[in-house]
PDB file of C-alpha atoms in Angstrom:
ATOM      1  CA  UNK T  17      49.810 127.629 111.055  1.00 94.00           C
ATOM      2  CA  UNK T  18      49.321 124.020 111.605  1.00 97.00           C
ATOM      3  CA  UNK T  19      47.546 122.735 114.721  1.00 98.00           C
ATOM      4  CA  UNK T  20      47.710 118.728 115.969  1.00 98.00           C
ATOM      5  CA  UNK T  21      45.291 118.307 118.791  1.00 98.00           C
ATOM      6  CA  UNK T  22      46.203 115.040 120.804  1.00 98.00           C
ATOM      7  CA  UNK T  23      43.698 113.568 123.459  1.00 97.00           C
ATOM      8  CA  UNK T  24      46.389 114.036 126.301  1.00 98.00           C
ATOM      9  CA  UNK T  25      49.733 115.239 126.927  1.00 98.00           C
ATOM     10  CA  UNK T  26      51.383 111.550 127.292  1.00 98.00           C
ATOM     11  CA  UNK T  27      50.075 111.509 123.118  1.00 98.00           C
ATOM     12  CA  UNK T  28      51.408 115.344 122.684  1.00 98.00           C
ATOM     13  CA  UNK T  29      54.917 114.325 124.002  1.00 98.00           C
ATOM     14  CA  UNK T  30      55.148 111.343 122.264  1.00 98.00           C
ATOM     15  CA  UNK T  31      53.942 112.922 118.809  1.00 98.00           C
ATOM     16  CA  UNK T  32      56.081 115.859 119.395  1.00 98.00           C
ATOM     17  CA  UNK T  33      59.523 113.364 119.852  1.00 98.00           C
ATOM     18  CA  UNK T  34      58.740 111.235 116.903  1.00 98.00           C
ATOM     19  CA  UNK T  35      58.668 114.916 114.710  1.00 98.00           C
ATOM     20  CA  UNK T  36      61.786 116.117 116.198  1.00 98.00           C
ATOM     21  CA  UNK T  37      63.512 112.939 115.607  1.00 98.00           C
ATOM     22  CA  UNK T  38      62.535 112.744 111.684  1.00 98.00           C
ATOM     23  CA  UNK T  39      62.997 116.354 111.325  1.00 98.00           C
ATOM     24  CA  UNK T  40      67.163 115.451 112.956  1.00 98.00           C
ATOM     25  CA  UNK T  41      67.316 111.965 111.097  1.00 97.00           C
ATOM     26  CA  UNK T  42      65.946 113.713 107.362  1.00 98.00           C
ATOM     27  CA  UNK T  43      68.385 116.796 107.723  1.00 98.00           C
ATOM     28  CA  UNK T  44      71.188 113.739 108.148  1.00 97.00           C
ATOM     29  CA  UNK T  45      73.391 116.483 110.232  1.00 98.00           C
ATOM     30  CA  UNK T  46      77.172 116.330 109.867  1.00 98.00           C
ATOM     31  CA  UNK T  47      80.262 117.914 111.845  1.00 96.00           C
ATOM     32  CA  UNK T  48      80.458 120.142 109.256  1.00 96.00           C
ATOM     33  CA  UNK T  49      76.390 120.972 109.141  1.00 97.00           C
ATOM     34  CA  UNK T  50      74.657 120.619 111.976  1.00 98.00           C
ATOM     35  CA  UNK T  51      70.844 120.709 112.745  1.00 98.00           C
ATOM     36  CA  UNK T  52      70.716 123.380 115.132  1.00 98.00           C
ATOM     37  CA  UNK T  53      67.707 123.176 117.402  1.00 98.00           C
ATOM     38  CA  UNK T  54      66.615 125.390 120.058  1.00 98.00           C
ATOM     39  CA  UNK T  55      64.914 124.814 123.282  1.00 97.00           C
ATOM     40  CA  UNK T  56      63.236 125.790 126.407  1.00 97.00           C
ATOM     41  CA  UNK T  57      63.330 124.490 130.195  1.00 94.00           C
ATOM     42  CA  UNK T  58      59.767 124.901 130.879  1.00 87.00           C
ATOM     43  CA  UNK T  59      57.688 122.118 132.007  1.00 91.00           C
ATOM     44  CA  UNK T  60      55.643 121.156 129.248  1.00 94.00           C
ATOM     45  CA  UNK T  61      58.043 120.100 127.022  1.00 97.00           C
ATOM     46  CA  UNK T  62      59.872 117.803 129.434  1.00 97.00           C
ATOM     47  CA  UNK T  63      57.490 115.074 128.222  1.00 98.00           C
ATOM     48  CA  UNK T  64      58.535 115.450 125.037  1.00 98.00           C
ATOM     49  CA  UNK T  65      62.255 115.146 126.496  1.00 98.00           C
ATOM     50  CA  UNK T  66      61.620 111.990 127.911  1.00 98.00           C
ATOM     51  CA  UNK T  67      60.123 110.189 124.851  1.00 98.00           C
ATOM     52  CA  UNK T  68      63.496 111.911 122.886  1.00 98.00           C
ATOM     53  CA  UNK T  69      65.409 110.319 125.475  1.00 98.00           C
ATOM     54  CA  UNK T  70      63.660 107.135 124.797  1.00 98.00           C
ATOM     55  CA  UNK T  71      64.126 107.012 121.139  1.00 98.00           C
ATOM     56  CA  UNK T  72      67.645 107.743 121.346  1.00 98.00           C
ATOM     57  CA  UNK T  73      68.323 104.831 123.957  1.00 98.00           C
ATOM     58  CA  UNK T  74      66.578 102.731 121.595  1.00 97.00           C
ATOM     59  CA  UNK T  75      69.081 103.471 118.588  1.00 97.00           C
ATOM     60  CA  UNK T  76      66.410 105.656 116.635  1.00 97.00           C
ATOM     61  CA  UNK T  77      68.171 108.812 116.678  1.00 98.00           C
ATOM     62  CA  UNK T  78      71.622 110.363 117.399  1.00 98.00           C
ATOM     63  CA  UNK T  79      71.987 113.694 118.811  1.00 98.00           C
ATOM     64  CA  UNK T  80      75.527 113.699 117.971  1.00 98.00           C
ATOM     65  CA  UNK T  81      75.678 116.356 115.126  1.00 98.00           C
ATOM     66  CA  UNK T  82      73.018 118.863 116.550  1.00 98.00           C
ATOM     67  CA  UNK T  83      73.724 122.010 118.125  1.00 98.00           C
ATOM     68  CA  UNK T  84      71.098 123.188 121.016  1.00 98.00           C
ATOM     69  CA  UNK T  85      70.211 126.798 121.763  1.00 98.00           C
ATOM     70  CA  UNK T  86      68.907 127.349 125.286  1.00 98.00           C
ATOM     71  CA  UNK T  87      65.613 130.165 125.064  1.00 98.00           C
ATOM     72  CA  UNK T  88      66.628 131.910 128.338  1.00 97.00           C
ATOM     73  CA  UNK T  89      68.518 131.883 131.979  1.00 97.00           C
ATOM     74  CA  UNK T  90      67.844 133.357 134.973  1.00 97.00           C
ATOM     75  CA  UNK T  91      69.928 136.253 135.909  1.00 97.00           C
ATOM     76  CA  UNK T  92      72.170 136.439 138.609  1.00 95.00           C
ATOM     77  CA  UNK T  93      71.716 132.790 140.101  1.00 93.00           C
ATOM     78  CA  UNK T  94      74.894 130.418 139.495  1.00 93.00           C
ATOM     79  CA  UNK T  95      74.724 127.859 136.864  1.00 94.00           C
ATOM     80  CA  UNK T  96      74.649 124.542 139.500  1.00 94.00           C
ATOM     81  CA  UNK T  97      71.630 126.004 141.189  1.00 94.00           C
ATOM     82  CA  UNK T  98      68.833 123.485 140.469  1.00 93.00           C
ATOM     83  CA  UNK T  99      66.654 126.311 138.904  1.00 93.00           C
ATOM     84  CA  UNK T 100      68.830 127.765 136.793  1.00 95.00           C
ATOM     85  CA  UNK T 101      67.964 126.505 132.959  1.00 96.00           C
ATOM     86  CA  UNK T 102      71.427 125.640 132.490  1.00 97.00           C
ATOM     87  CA  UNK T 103      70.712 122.865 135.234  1.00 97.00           C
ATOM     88  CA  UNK T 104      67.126 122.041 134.032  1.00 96.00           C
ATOM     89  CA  UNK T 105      68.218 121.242 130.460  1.00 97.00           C
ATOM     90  CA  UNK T 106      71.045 119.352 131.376  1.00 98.00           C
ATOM     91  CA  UNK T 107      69.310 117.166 134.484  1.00 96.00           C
ATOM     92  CA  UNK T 108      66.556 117.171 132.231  1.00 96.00           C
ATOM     93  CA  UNK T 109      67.481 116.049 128.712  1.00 98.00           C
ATOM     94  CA  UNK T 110      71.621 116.563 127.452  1.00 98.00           C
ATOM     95  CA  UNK T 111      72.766 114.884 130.189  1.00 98.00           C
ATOM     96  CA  UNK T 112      70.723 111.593 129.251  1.00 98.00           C
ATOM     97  CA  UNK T 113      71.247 111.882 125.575  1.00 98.00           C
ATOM     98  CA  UNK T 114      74.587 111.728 123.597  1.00 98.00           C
ATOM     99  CA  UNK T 115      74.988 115.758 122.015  1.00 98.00           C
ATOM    100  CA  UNK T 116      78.558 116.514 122.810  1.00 98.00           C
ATOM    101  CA  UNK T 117      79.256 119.466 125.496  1.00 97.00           C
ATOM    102  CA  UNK T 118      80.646 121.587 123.214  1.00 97.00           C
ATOM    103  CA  UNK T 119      77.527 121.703 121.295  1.00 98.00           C
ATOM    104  CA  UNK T 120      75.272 123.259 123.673  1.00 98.00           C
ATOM    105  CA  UNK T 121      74.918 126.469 123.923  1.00 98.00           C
ATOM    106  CA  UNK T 122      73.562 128.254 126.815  1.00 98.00           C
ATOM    107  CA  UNK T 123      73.255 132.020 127.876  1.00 98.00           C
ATOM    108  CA  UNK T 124      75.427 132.651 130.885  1.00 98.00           C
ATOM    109  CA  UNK T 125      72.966 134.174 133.762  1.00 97.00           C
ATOM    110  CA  UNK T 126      76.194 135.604 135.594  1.00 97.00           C
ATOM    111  CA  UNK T 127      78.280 137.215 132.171  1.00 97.00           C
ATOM    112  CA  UNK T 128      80.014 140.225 133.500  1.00 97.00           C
ATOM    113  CA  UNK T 129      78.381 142.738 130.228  1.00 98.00           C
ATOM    114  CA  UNK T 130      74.685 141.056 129.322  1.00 98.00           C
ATOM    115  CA  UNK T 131      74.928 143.336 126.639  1.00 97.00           C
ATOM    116  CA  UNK T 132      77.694 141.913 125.176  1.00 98.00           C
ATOM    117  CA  UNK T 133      76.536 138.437 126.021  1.00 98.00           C
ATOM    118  CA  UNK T 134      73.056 138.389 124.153  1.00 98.00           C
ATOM    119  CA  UNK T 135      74.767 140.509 121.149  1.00 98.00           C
ATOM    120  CA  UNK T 136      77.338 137.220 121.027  1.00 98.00           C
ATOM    121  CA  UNK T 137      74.704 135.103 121.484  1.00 98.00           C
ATOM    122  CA  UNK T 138      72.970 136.397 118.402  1.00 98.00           C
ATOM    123  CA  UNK T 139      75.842 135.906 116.346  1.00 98.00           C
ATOM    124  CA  UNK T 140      76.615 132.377 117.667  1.00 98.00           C
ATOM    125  CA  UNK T 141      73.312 131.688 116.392  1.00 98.00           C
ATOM    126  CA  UNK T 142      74.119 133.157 112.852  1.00 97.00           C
ATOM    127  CA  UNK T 143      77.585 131.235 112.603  1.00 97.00           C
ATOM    128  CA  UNK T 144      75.927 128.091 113.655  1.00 97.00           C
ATOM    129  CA  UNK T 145      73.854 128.270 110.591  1.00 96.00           C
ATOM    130  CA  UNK T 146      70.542 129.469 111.769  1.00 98.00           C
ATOM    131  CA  UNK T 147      67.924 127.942 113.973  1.00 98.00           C
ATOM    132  CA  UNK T 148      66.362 124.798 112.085  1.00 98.00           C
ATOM    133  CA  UNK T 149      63.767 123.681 114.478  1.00 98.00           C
ATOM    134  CA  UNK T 150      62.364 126.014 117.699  1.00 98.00           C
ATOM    135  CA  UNK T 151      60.541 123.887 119.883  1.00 98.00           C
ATOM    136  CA  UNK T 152      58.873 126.302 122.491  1.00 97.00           C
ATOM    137  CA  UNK T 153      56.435 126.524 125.129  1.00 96.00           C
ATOM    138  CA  UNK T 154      54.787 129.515 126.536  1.00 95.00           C
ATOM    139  CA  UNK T 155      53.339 130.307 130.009  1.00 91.00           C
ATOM    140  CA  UNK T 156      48.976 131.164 130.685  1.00 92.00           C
ATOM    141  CA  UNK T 157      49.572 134.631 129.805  1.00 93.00           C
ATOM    142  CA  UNK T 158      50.866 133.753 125.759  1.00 94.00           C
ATOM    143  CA  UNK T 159      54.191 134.855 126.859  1.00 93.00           C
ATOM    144  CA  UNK T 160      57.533 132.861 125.480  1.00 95.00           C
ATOM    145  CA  UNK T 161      60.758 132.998 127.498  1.00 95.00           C
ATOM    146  CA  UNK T 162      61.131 135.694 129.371  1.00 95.00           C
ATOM    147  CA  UNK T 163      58.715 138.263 126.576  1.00 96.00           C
ATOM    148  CA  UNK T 164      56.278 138.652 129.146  1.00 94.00           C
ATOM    149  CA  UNK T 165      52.928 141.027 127.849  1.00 95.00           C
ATOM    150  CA  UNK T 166      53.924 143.961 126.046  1.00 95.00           C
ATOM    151  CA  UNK T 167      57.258 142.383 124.331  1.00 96.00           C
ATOM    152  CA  UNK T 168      58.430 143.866 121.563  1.00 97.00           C
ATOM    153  CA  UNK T 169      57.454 141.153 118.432  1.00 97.00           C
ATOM    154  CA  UNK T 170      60.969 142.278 116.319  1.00 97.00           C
ATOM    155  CA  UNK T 171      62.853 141.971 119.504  1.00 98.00           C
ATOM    156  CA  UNK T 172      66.654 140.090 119.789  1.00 98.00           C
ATOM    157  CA  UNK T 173      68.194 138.214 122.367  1.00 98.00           C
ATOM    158  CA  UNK T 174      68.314 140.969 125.461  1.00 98.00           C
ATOM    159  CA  UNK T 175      68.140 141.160 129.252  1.00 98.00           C
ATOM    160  CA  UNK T 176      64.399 141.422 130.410  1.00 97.00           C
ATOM    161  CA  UNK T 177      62.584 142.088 133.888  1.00 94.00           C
ATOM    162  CA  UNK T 178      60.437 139.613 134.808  1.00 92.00           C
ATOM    163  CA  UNK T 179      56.771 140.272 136.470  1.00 87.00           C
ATOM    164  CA  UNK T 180      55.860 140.024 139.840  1.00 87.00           C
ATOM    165  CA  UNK T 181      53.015 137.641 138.505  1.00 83.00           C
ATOM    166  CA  UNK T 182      55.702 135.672 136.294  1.00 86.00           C
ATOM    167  CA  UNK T 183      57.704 135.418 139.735  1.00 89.00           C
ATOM    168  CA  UNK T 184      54.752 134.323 142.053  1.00 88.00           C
ATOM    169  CA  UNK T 185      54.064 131.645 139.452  1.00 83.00           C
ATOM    170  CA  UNK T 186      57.448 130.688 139.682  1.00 86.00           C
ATOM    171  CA  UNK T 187      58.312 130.674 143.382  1.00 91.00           C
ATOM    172  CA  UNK T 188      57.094 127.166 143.889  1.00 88.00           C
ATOM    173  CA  UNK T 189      60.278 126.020 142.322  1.00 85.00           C
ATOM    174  CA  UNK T 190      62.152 128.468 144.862  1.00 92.00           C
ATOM    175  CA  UNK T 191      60.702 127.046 148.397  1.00 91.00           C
ATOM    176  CA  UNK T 192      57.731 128.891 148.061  1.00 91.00           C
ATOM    177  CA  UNK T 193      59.888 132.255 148.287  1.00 93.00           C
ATOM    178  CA  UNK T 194      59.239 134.821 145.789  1.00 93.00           C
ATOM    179  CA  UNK T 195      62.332 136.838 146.929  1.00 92.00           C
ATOM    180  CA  UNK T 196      64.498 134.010 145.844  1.00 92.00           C
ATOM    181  CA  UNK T 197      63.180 134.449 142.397  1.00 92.00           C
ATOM    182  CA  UNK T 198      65.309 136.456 139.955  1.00 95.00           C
ATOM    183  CA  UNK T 199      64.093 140.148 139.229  1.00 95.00           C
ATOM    184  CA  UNK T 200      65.695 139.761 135.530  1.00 97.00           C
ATOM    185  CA  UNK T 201      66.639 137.071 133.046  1.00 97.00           C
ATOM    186  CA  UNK T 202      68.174 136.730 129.597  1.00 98.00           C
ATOM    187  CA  UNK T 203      65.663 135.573 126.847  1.00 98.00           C
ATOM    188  CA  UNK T 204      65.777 135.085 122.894  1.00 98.00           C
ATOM    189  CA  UNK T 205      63.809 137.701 121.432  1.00 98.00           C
ATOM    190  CA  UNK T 206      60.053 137.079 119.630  1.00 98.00           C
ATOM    191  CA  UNK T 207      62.428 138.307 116.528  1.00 98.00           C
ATOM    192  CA  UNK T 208      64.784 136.037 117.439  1.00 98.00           C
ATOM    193  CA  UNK T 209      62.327 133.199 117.483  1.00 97.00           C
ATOM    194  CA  UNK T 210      60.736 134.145 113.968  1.00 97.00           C
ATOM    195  CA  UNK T 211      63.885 134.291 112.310  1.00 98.00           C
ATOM    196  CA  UNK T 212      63.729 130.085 113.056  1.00 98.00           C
ATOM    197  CA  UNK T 213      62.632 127.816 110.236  1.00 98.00           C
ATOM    198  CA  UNK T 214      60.067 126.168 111.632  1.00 98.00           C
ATOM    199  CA  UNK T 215      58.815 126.810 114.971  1.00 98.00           C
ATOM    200  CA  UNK T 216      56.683 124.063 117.170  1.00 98.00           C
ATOM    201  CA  UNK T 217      55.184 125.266 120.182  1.00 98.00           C
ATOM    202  CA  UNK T 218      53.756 122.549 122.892  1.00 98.00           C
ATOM    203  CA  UNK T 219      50.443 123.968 124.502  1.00 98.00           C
ATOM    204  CA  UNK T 220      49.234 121.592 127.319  1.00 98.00           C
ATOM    205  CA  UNK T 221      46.321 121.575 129.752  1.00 97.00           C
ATOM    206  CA  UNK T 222      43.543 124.091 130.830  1.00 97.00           C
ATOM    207  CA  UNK T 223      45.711 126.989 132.250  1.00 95.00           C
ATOM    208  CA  UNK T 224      46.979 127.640 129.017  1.00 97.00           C
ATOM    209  CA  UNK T 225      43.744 127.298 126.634  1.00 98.00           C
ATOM    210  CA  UNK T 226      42.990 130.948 127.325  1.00 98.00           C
ATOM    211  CA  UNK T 227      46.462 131.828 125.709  1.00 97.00           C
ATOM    212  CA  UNK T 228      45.741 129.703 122.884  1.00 98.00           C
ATOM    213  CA  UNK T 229      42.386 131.028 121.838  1.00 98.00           C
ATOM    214  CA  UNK T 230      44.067 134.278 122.207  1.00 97.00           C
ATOM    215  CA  UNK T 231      46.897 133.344 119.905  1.00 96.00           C
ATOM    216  CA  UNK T 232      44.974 131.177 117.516  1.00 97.00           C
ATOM    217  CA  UNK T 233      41.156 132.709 116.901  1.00 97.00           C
ATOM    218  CA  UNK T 234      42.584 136.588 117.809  1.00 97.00           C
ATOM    219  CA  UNK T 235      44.878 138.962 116.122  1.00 97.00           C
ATOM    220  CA  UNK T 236      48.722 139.482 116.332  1.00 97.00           C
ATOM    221  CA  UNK T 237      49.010 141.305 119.875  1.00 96.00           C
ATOM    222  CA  UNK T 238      52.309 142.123 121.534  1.00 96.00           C
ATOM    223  CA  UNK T 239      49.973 141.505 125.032  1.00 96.00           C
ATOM    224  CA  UNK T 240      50.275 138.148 123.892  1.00 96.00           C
ATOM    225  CA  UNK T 241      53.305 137.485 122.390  1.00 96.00           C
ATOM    226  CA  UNK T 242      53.133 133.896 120.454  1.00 95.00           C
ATOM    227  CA  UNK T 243      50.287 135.497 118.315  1.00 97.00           C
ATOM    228  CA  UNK T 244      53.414 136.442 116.400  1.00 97.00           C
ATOM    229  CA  UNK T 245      53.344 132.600 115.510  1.00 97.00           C
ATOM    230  CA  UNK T 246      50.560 133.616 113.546  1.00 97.00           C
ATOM    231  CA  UNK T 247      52.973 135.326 110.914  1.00 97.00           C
ATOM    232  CA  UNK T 248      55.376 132.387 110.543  1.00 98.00           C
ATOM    233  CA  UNK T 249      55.487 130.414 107.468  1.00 96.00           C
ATOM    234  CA  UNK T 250      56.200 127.230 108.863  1.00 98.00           C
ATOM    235  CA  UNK T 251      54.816 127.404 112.905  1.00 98.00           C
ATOM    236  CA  UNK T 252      53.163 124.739 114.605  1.00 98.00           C
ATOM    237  CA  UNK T 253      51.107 123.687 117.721  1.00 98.00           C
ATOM    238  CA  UNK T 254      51.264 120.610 118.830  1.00 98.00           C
ATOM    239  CA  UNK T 255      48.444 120.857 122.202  1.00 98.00           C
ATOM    240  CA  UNK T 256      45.781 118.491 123.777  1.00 98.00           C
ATOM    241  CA  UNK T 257      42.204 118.366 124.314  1.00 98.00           C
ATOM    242  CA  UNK T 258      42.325 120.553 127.957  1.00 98.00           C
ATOM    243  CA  UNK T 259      44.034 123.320 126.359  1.00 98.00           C
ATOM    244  CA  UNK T 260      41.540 123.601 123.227  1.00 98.00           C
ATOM    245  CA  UNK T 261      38.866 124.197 125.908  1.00 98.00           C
ATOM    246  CA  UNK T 262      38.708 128.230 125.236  1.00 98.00           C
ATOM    247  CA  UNK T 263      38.613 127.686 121.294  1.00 98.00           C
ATOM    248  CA  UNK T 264      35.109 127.653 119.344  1.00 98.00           C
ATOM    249  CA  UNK T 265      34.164 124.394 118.418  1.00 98.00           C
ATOM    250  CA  UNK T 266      33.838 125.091 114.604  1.00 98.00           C
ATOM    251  CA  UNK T 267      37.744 126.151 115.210  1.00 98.00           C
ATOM    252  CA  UNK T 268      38.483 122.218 116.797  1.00 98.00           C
ATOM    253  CA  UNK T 269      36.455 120.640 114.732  1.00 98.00           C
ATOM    254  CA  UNK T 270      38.008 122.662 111.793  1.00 98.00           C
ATOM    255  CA  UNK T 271      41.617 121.795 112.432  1.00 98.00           C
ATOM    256  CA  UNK T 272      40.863 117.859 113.491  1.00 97.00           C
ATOM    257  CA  UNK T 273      39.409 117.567 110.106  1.00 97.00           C
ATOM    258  CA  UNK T 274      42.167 118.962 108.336  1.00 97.00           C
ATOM    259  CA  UNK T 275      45.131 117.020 110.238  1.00 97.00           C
ATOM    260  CA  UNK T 276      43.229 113.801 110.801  1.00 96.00           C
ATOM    261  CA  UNK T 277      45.442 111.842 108.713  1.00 96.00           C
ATOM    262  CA  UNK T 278      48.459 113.080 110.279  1.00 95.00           C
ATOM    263  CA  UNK T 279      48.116 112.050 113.827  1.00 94.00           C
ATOM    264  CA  UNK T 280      49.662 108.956 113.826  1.00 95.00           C
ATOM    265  CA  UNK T 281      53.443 108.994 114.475  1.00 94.00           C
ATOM    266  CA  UNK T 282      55.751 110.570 112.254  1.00 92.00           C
ATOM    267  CA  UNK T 283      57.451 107.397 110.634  1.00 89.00           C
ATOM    268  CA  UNK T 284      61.318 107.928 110.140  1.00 85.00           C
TER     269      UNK T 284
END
């Protein structure tokens, strides 16, 4: 597992873009083969969302030919409400950028069978050609979508509850109301994520260096389930300073030694 420790987040973001962008423009994606990426509507990646934005503005890189793969949606809440991910992502980063409409693919929070939508889901997923690039972020607690603690690391795309602490956290971005805060949500599984080919996780700021120690210096724990990241053959976190802050220093020192050349931006 690689990890690229920036000196803030505004260096993270812009890092984390410039990859993404190469990683599109070298796969040279076509009607016919698309790069498939998949995506979260958590905060910490929106920097990286804005420096995409930037770079495609600027002519570097086309979103035309990729196919995006939302991680999760509320359940229950309809798609124009501002929380729902399906309005995040879009307000957020496809509505800025040029991927066509019928290229995004988002799980539907109000599906009449969940079941039957996350089994569909998987198998859109399959069809598309796979998952080339996750780009995830995960919450204090090492959880990723909606896996909270205790997750099952093989599971698929499924309908999960979500914690009373995952909802408290949450309820800013619902007037302060935790009651307005969905009990349950849809969520790729951890197996789901795995099956990816490469997976790069953005870990920003001291509320989360706990979780990263945990998933970085600690063993593969369902209680913390982006340990699984661990196992991947090609994962990758991309953090800052504040969130190393848990981590011994041999481990810092350790990992800025060994990606020092690479910290400059990813020419493409």
């Amino acid at each position: 597992m690689r990890i690229i420790i920036h000196d803030n987040y505004e260096a993270l973001s812009k890092w984390t873009a410039y990859y993404v962008a190469k990683r599109i423009k070298d796969f040279n994606p076509t009607p016919e083969k698309p790069f498939v990426l998949a995506l979260p509507a958590g905060i910490s990646p929106v920097g990286t969302y804005q420096q995409l934005i930037s770079l495609h503005q600027e002519g570097k890189v086309t979103f035309r030919n990729v196919v995006a793969f939302g991680l999760n949606e509320y359940a229950g809440i309809p798609e124009d409400h501002p929380q729902s991910h399906h309005s995040v992502l879009w307000n957020n980063f496809f509505g800025q950028i040029d991927i066509q409409s019928e290229n995004v693919r988002l799980l539907d929070g109000n599906a009449a069978d969940y079941d039957r939508e996350c089994h569909d889901y998987e198998e859109n997923i399959k069809t598309s050609g796979g998952i080339h690039l996750f780009l995830g972020s995960i919450g204090p607690d090492g959880h990723i979508g909606f896996n909270e603690p205790g997750s099952s690391l093989s599971s698929r795309t499924r309908i999960k509850t979500i914690t009373s602490g995952a909802r408290a956290a949450n309820a800013r971005w619902f007037g302060n109301d935790v009651n307005k805060v969905p009990k349950t949500g849809l969520t790729m599984g951890v197996g789901t994520l795995m099956d990816a080919e490469e997976v790069v996780m953005v870990i920003s700021g001291f509320s989360k260096a706990r979780a990263l120690q945990k998933i970085l210096e600690c063993e593969v724990n369902h209680m913390w389930t982006v340990s699984m990241l661990q196992l991947h053959q090609h994962g990758m976190i991309v953090c800052d300073d504040e969130a190393t802050m848990e981590l011994k220093v041999g481990t810092v020192k350790y990992f800025r030694d060994i990606e020092k050349e690479n910290l400059g931006l990813p020419e493409f």
